[in-house]
CSV table of C-alpha atoms in Angstrom, one decimal:
chain,number,residue,atom,x,y,z
A,1493,MET,CA,88.9,118.6,37.8
A,1494,SER,CA,86.9,121.5,39.0
A,1495,PHE,CA,83.7,121.7,41.1
A,1496,THR,CA,81.9,123.1,38.1
A,1497,VAL,CA,82.7,120.3,35.7
A,1498,PHE,CA,81.5,117.9,38.6
A,1499,ALA,CA,78.3,119.9,39.0
A,1500,THR,CA,77.8,120.1,35.1
A,1501,ALA,CA,78.2,116.3,34.6
A,1502,ILE,CA,75.8,115.2,37.6
A,1503,ILE,CA,72.9,117.6,36.6
A,1504,SER,CA,73.2,116.8,33.0
A,1505,ALA,CA,73.2,113.3,33.8
A,1506,MET,CA,70.6,113.3,36.5
A,1507,LEU,CA,68.0,115.5,35.1
A,1508,ILE,CA,68.7,116.6,31.6
A,1509,ASN,CA,69.7,113.1,30.2
A,1510,ASN,CA,67.9,111.0,32.4
A,1511,VAL,CA,68.6,107.3,32.0
A,1512,ILE,CA,65.4,106.0,32.0
A,1513,LEU,CA,62.9,108.7,30.9
A,1514,MET,CA,64.9,110.7,28.2
A,1515,GLN,CA,67.4,107.8,27.0
A,1516,PHE,CA,64.8,104.8,27.8
A,1517,LEU,CA,67.5,102.5,29.4
A,1518,GLY,CA,67.1,100.2,32.4
A,1519,ILE,CA,63.3,100.2,31.8
A,1520,CYS,CA,62.9,96.7,33.2
A,1521,PRO,CA,64.2,97.4,36.8
A,1522,PHE,CA,62.3,100.9,36.5
A,1523,LEU,CA,58.8,98.9,35.8
A,1524,GLY,CA,59.9,95.5,37.9
A,1525,VAL,CA,61.0,96.9,41.1
A,1526,SER,CA,58.6,99.9,41.4
A,1527,LYS,CA,55.8,98.6,43.6
A,1528,LYS,CA,57.4,99.3,47.0
A,1529,SER,CA,59.8,102.2,47.6
A,1530,SER,CA,62.0,100.6,50.1
A,1531,SER,CA,63.0,98.1,47.3
A,1532,ALA,CA,63.2,100.7,44.7
A,1533,LEU,CA,65.7,102.6,47.0
A,1534,GLY,CA,67.8,99.3,47.8
A,1535,MET,CA,67.7,98.7,43.8
A,1536,SER,CA,69.1,102.4,42.9
A,1537,ALA,CA,71.9,102.0,45.9
A,1538,ALA,CA,72.9,98.7,44.1
A,1539,VAL,CA,72.7,100.0,40.6
A,1540,LEU,CA,74.5,103.2,41.5
A,1541,PHE,CA,77.1,101.5,43.4
A,1542,VAL,CA,77.6,99.0,40.3
A,1543,MET,CA,77.4,102.2,38.0
A,1544,VAL,CA,80.1,104.1,39.6
A,1545,ILE,CA,82.7,101.2,39.9
A,1546,ALA,CA,81.9,99.9,36.8
A,1547,SER,CA,82.6,103.0,35.2
A,1548,ALA,CA,85.7,103.8,36.6
A,1549,VAL,CA,87.1,100.3,35.7
A,1550,THR,CA,85.7,100.5,32.1
A,1551,TYR,CA,86.9,103.7,31.4
A,1552,THR,CA,90.6,102.8,32.8
A,1553,LEU,CA,90.4,99.6,31.0
A,1554,TYR,CA,89.6,101.1,27.7
A,1555,ASP,CA,92.2,103.9,28.1
A,1556,LEU,CA,95.2,101.7,29.3
A,1557,VAL,CA,94.6,98.2,28.0
A,1558,LEU,CA,92.4,98.2,25.0
A,1559,TYR,CA,93.3,101.2,23.1
A,1560,GLN,CA,97.0,100.6,23.7
A,1561,PHE,CA,96.7,97.1,21.9
A,1562,ASN,CA,94.3,98.2,19.2
A,1563,ILE,CA,91.7,95.8,20.6
A,1564,GLU,CA,88.6,98.4,21.0
A,1565,TYR,CA,86.3,95.9,19.4
A,1566,ILE,CA,85.9,93.9,22.5
A,1567,SER,CA,84.9,96.8,24.8
A,1568,THR,CA,81.4,95.2,24.7
A,1569,ILE,CA,82.7,91.8,25.9
A,1570,ALA,CA,85.1,93.0,28.3
A,1571,PHE,CA,82.8,95.6,30.1
A,1572,ILE,CA,80.1,93.0,30.5
A,1573,LEU,CA,82.7,90.9,32.0
A,1574,VAL,CA,83.4,93.6,34.5
A,1575,ILE,CA,79.9,94.5,35.1
A,1576,ALA,CA,78.8,90.8,35.7
A,1577,SER,CA,81.8,90.2,38.3
A,1578,LEU,CA,80.6,93.6,39.9
A,1579,VAL,CA,77.1,92.4,40.2
A,1580,GLN,CA,78.1,88.9,41.8
A,1581,PHE,CA,80.1,90.8,44.2
A,1582,VAL,CA,76.9,93.0,45.1
A,1583,GLU,CA,74.8,90.2,45.5
A,1584,MET,CA,77.0,88.8,48.1
A,1585,VAL,CA,77.3,91.6,50.2
A,1586,ILE,CA,73.4,92.2,50.1
A,1587,LYS,CA,72.8,88.6,50.8
A,1588,ARG,CA,75.3,88.8,53.5
A,1589,TYR,CA,73.9,91.9,55.3
A,1590,SER,CA,70.3,92.2,54.3
A,1591,THR,CA,68.3,89.1,53.6
A,1592,SER,CA,64.9,90.7,53.0
A,1593,LEU,CA,66.3,93.3,50.7
A,1594,TYR,CA,67.8,90.3,48.8
A,1595,LYS,CA,64.4,88.5,48.8
A,1596,SER,CA,62.6,91.9,47.9
A,1597,LEU,CA,65.0,92.4,44.8
A,1598,GLY,CA,64.5,88.8,43.8
A,1599,ILE,CA,65.8,88.1,40.1
A,1600,TYR,CA,66.2,92.1,39.5
A,1601,LEU,CA,69.3,92.0,41.4
A,1602,PRO,CA,71.0,89.5,39.1
A,1603,LEU,CA,69.7,91.1,36.4
A,1604,ILE,CA,71.8,94.3,37.0
A,1605,THR,CA,74.1,92.6,34.8
A,1606,THR,CA,72.0,92.9,31.5
A,1607,ASN,CA,70.7,96.2,32.7
A,1608,CYS,CA,71.5,98.3,29.6
A,1609,ALA,CA,71.6,101.5,32.0
A,1610,ILE,CA,74.9,100.3,33.1
A,1611,LEU,CA,76.5,99.0,30.1
A,1612,GLY,CA,75.0,102.3,28.2
A,1613,VAL,CA,76.8,104.5,30.9
A,1614,SER,CA,80.1,102.7,30.3
A,1615,GLU,CA,79.8,102.7,26.6
A,1616,GLY,CA,78.5,106.3,26.4
A,1617,ASN,CA,81.6,107.5,28.6
A,1618,ILE,CA,83.7,105.9,25.9
A,1619,ALA,CA,81.8,107.4,22.9
A,1620,ASN,CA,81.4,110.9,24.4
A,1621,ILE,CA,84.2,111.5,26.7
A,1622,TRP,CA,87.2,109.4,25.9
A,1623,GLY,CA,89.4,110.6,23.3
A,1624,ALA,CA,93.2,109.9,22.2
A,1625,THR,CA,93.9,113.5,23.4
A,1626,VAL,CA,91.6,113.8,26.7
A,1627,PRO,CA,94.3,113.6,29.5
A,1628,PHE,CA,93.3,110.2,31.4
A,1629,GLY,CA,92.6,111.7,34.9
A,1630,GLU,CA,90.6,114.6,33.6
A,1631,GLY,CA,88.5,111.9,31.4
A,1632,LEU,CA,88.0,109.4,34.5
A,1633,PHE,CA,86.7,112.3,36.3
A,1634,ILE,CA,84.2,113.3,34.2
A,1635,ALA,CA,83.4,109.5,33.6
A,1636,VAL,CA,82.8,109.0,37.3
A,1637,SER,CA,81.1,111.9,37.8
A,1638,THR,CA,78.8,111.1,34.8
A,1639,ALA,CA,78.2,107.8,36.5
A,1640,ILE,CA,77.1,109.4,39.7
A,1641,GLY,CA,74.9,111.9,38.3
A,1642,THR,CA,73.2,108.7,36.0
A,1643,GLY,CA,73.0,106.7,39.1
A,1644,LEU,CA,71.4,109.5,41.3
A,1645,GLY,CA,68.9,110.1,38.2
A,1646,PHE,CA,67.8,106.4,38.3
A,1647,GLY,CA,67.2,106.7,41.8
A,1648,LEU,CA,65.4,109.8,41.5
A,1649,VAL,CA,63.0,108.4,38.8
A,1650,ILE,CA,62.5,105.2,40.1
A,1651,PHE,CA,62.1,106.5,44.1
A,1652,ALA,CA,59.5,109.2,42.6
A,1653,PHE,CA,57.4,106.4,40.4
A,1654,SER,CA,57.3,103.9,43.1
A,1655,SER,CA,56.0,106.4,45.5
A,1656,ILE,CA,53.4,107.5,43.0
A,1657,ARG,CA,52.5,103.6,42.2
A,1658,GLU,CA,52.2,103.1,46.0
A,1659,ARG,CA,49.5,106.2,46.0
A,1660,LEU,CA,47.9,104.6,43.0
A,1661,GLU,CA,47.3,101.3,44.8
A,1662,ALA,CA,44.3,103.0,47.2
A,1663,ALA,CA,43.4,105.4,44.4
A,1664,ASN,CA,40.0,104.8,42.4
A,1665,VAL,CA,41.3,103.7,39.4
A,1666,PRO,CA,39.0,102.3,36.3
A,1667,LYS,CA,39.3,98.6,36.5
A,1668,ALA,CA,41.1,98.1,33.0
A,1669,TRP,CA,43.3,100.7,34.1
A,1670,ARG,CA,44.5,99.1,37.2
A,1671,GLY,CA,48.1,97.5,37.9
A,1672,VAL,CA,50.3,97.8,34.9
A,1673,PRO,CA,48.6,100.0,32.3
A,1674,ILE,CA,48.2,103.1,34.7
A,1675,SER,CA,51.8,102.6,35.6
A,1676,LEU,CA,52.9,102.8,31.9
A,1677,ILE,CA,50.7,105.9,31.6
A,1678,VAL,CA,52.4,107.4,34.7
A,1679,ALA,CA,55.8,106.6,33.3
A,1680,GLY,CA,54.8,108.5,30.0
A,1681,ILE,CA,53.7,111.5,31.7
A,1682,MET,CA,56.8,111.8,33.8
A,1683,SER,CA,59.1,111.5,30.7
A,1684,MET,CA,57.1,114.4,29.1
A,1685,ALA,CA,57.4,116.0,32.5
A,1686,PHE,CA,61.1,115.8,32.2
A,1687,PHE,CA,61.4,117.0,28.7
A,1688,GLY,CA,60.5,120.5,30.0
A,1689,LEU,CA,64.3,120.5,31.4
A,1690,VAL,CA,65.7,119.9,28.2
A,1691,GLY,CA,67.9,123.3,27.5
A,1692,VAL,CA,68.5,124.0,31.3
A,1693,ILE,CA,72.5,123.6,30.5
B,789,MET,CA,96.0,87.2,20.3
B,790,ALA,CA,96.1,90.5,22.6
B,791,ALA,CA,92.1,90.2,22.6
B,792,THR,CA,92.4,86.7,23.9
B,793,LEU,CA,95.0,87.3,26.0
B,794,THR,CA,93.1,90.4,27.8
B,795,LEU,CA,90.0,88.5,28.4
B,796,ALA,CA,91.8,85.6,29.8
B,797,ILE,CA,93.6,87.7,32.3
B,798,MET,CA,90.7,89.9,33.0
B,799,GLY,CA,88.6,86.5,33.9
B,800,LEU,CA,91.2,85.2,36.0
B,801,VAL,CA,91.8,88.3,38.1
B,802,LEU,CA,88.0,89.1,38.5
B,803,GLY,CA,87.3,85.3,39.2
B,804,LEU,CA,90.2,85.3,41.9
B,805,GLY,CA,88.7,88.4,43.1
B,806,LEU,CA,85.2,86.9,43.5
B,807,ALA,CA,86.6,83.8,45.0
B,808,PHE,CA,88.3,85.8,47.8
B,809,ALA,CA,85.0,87.9,48.1
B,810,ALA,CA,82.7,84.8,48.2
B,811,ASP,CA,85.1,83.6,51.3
B,812,ILE,CA,84.7,86.7,53.4
B,813,PHE,CA,80.9,87.2,52.8
B,814,LYS,CA,79.9,83.7,52.7
B,815,VAL,CA,76.6,83.1,54.6
B,816,GLU,CA,76.3,80.3,57.2
B,817,VAL,CA,73.2,78.5,56.2
B,818,ASP,CA,72.1,76.1,59.0
B,819,ASN,CA,70.6,73.0,57.0
B,820,ARG,CA,68.5,72.0,60.0
B,821,ILE,CA,66.3,74.5,58.3
B,822,GLU,CA,65.7,73.0,55.2
B,823,ASP,CA,65.3,69.4,57.0
B,824,ILE,CA,62.8,70.8,59.3
B,825,THR,CA,60.8,72.5,56.3
B,826,GLU,CA,60.5,68.9,54.9
B,827,LEU,CA,59.0,67.5,57.8
B,828,LEU,CA,56.3,70.3,58.4
B,829,PRO,CA,53.0,69.6,56.6
B,830,GLY,CA,53.9,71.8,53.9
B,831,TYR,CA,50.7,73.8,53.5
B,832,ASN,CA,52.5,77.0,53.9
B,833,CYS,CA,49.1,78.2,55.5
B,834,GLY,CA,50.6,80.8,57.8
B,835,ALA,CA,48.5,80.0,60.8
B,836,CYS,CA,51.6,79.8,63.0
B,837,GLY,CA,52.1,83.3,62.6
B,838,TYR,CA,55.3,82.9,60.2
B,839,PRO,CA,55.5,83.5,56.4
B,840,GLY,CA,55.0,80.0,55.5
B,841,CYS,CA,56.9,76.5,56.6
B,842,SER,CA,60.3,77.7,55.6
B,843,GLY,CA,59.7,80.8,58.1
B,844,PHE,CA,58.1,78.3,61.0
B,845,ALA,CA,61.0,76.1,60.8
B,846,GLU,CA,63.6,79.0,60.8
B,847,GLY,CA,61.6,80.2,63.8
B,848,ILE,CA,61.8,76.4,65.5
B,849,VAL,CA,65.7,76.8,65.2
B,850,ALA,CA,66.2,80.1,66.3
B,851,GLY,CA,64.6,78.9,69.4
B,852,GLU,CA,61.4,81.7,69.0
B,853,VAL,CA,59.2,78.7,68.9
B,854,ASP,CA,57.8,77.3,72.2
B,855,ASN,CA,55.1,74.8,70.8
B,856,LEU,CA,55.1,73.0,67.7
B,857,SER,CA,51.3,72.8,67.9
B,858,ASP,CA,51.4,76.4,66.9
B,859,CYS,CA,51.5,74.7,63.4
B,860,LYS,CA,47.9,73.9,63.2
B,861,PRO,CA,47.5,71.8,60.3
B,862,GLY,CA,50.3,69.3,62.1
B,863,LYS,CA,49.3,66.6,64.0
B,864,ASP,CA,51.3,63.9,66.1
B,865,GLU,CA,52.8,62.3,62.6
B,866,HIS,CA,54.3,65.7,62.0
B,867,TYR,CA,55.8,67.0,65.4
B,868,ASP,CA,57.2,63.3,66.5
B,869,PRO,CA,59.6,63.2,63.7
B,870,ILE,CA,60.7,66.8,64.3
B,871,LEU,CA,61.4,66.3,67.9
B,872,ALA,CA,63.4,63.2,67.1
B,873,TYR,CA,65.2,65.1,64.7
B,874,ILE,CA,65.9,68.0,67.1
B,875,LYS,CA,67.0,65.7,69.7
B,876,ASP,CA,69.7,64.1,67.1
B,877,HIS,CA,70.7,67.4,65.8
B,878,PRO,CA,72.0,69.9,68.9
B,879,ASN,CA,73.2,73.3,68.4
B,880,ALA,CA,76.9,74.2,67.7
B,881,ASP,CA,77.4,74.7,71.0
B,882,GLY,CA,75.7,71.2,72.1
B,883,SER,CA,72.6,72.3,73.4
B,884,HIS,CA,69.3,71.2,72.3
B,885,ILE,CA,66.5,73.6,70.6
B,886,ASP,CA,64.1,74.4,73.6
B,887,VAL,CA,60.8,73.3,71.9
B,888,LYS,CA,57.6,71.0,73.0
B,889,LYS,CA,55.0,69.6,71.3
């Protein structure tokens, strides 16, 4: 449980294996909630929160319950149950404290439930970190660090993308490219830019 | 068997947790807003300066609106039922919403 492990997990999950641009998970909110940078930030905060708690809970659940009773095969449905409950909870909190954010996130807030980035991190933690011989505390620490890094990476990319899209609104884009097409081109260029970071660690 | 039990227990625990959370974070919705929205013309023109008729209704209930005639497409046939409705439905502390035609 050292700082090095923490920093490595964060940087690797945030920049090198970026969840959106390198693993192509969570594309739906990436394209859907990136028109305004303020709602993009709200979305990233909600995703970060759900991702971190979901990773901690699902890792614990897998280690202490599913593995002990030899029922690893129900991991997907059990994880989705945890994630769905967390999203319901986040929805209640946002509705209570920020009606405007609730309205600007719209359908994408409940859709965090089916956001493959979150299930992807939970399942990825089990596939990459969990092992019968890995001590529980250490594994949980790396899993949570990875989740924080992935959530920050999600936030970084979606915020950068929304800022670019805000600038594109005012730019002189050829008519046929306006709106979604130019955004998809931008996403592709951003993805290529992130490929430059492969091999840093 | 173990799988069924695990899912059942998880469902129970998470469901109870959400039920308590729903109680703590519940939002008080004033159902007068919805009723007044029904009574407005419903063009959502925005001439009143609020985002649509439901926004105007929220403004009325919050006491921000002084004159119902801010609603440009509205006529007496809209204003009168709203005034009557407001008379019948006072605020929680017993006072009436202060709004003129």
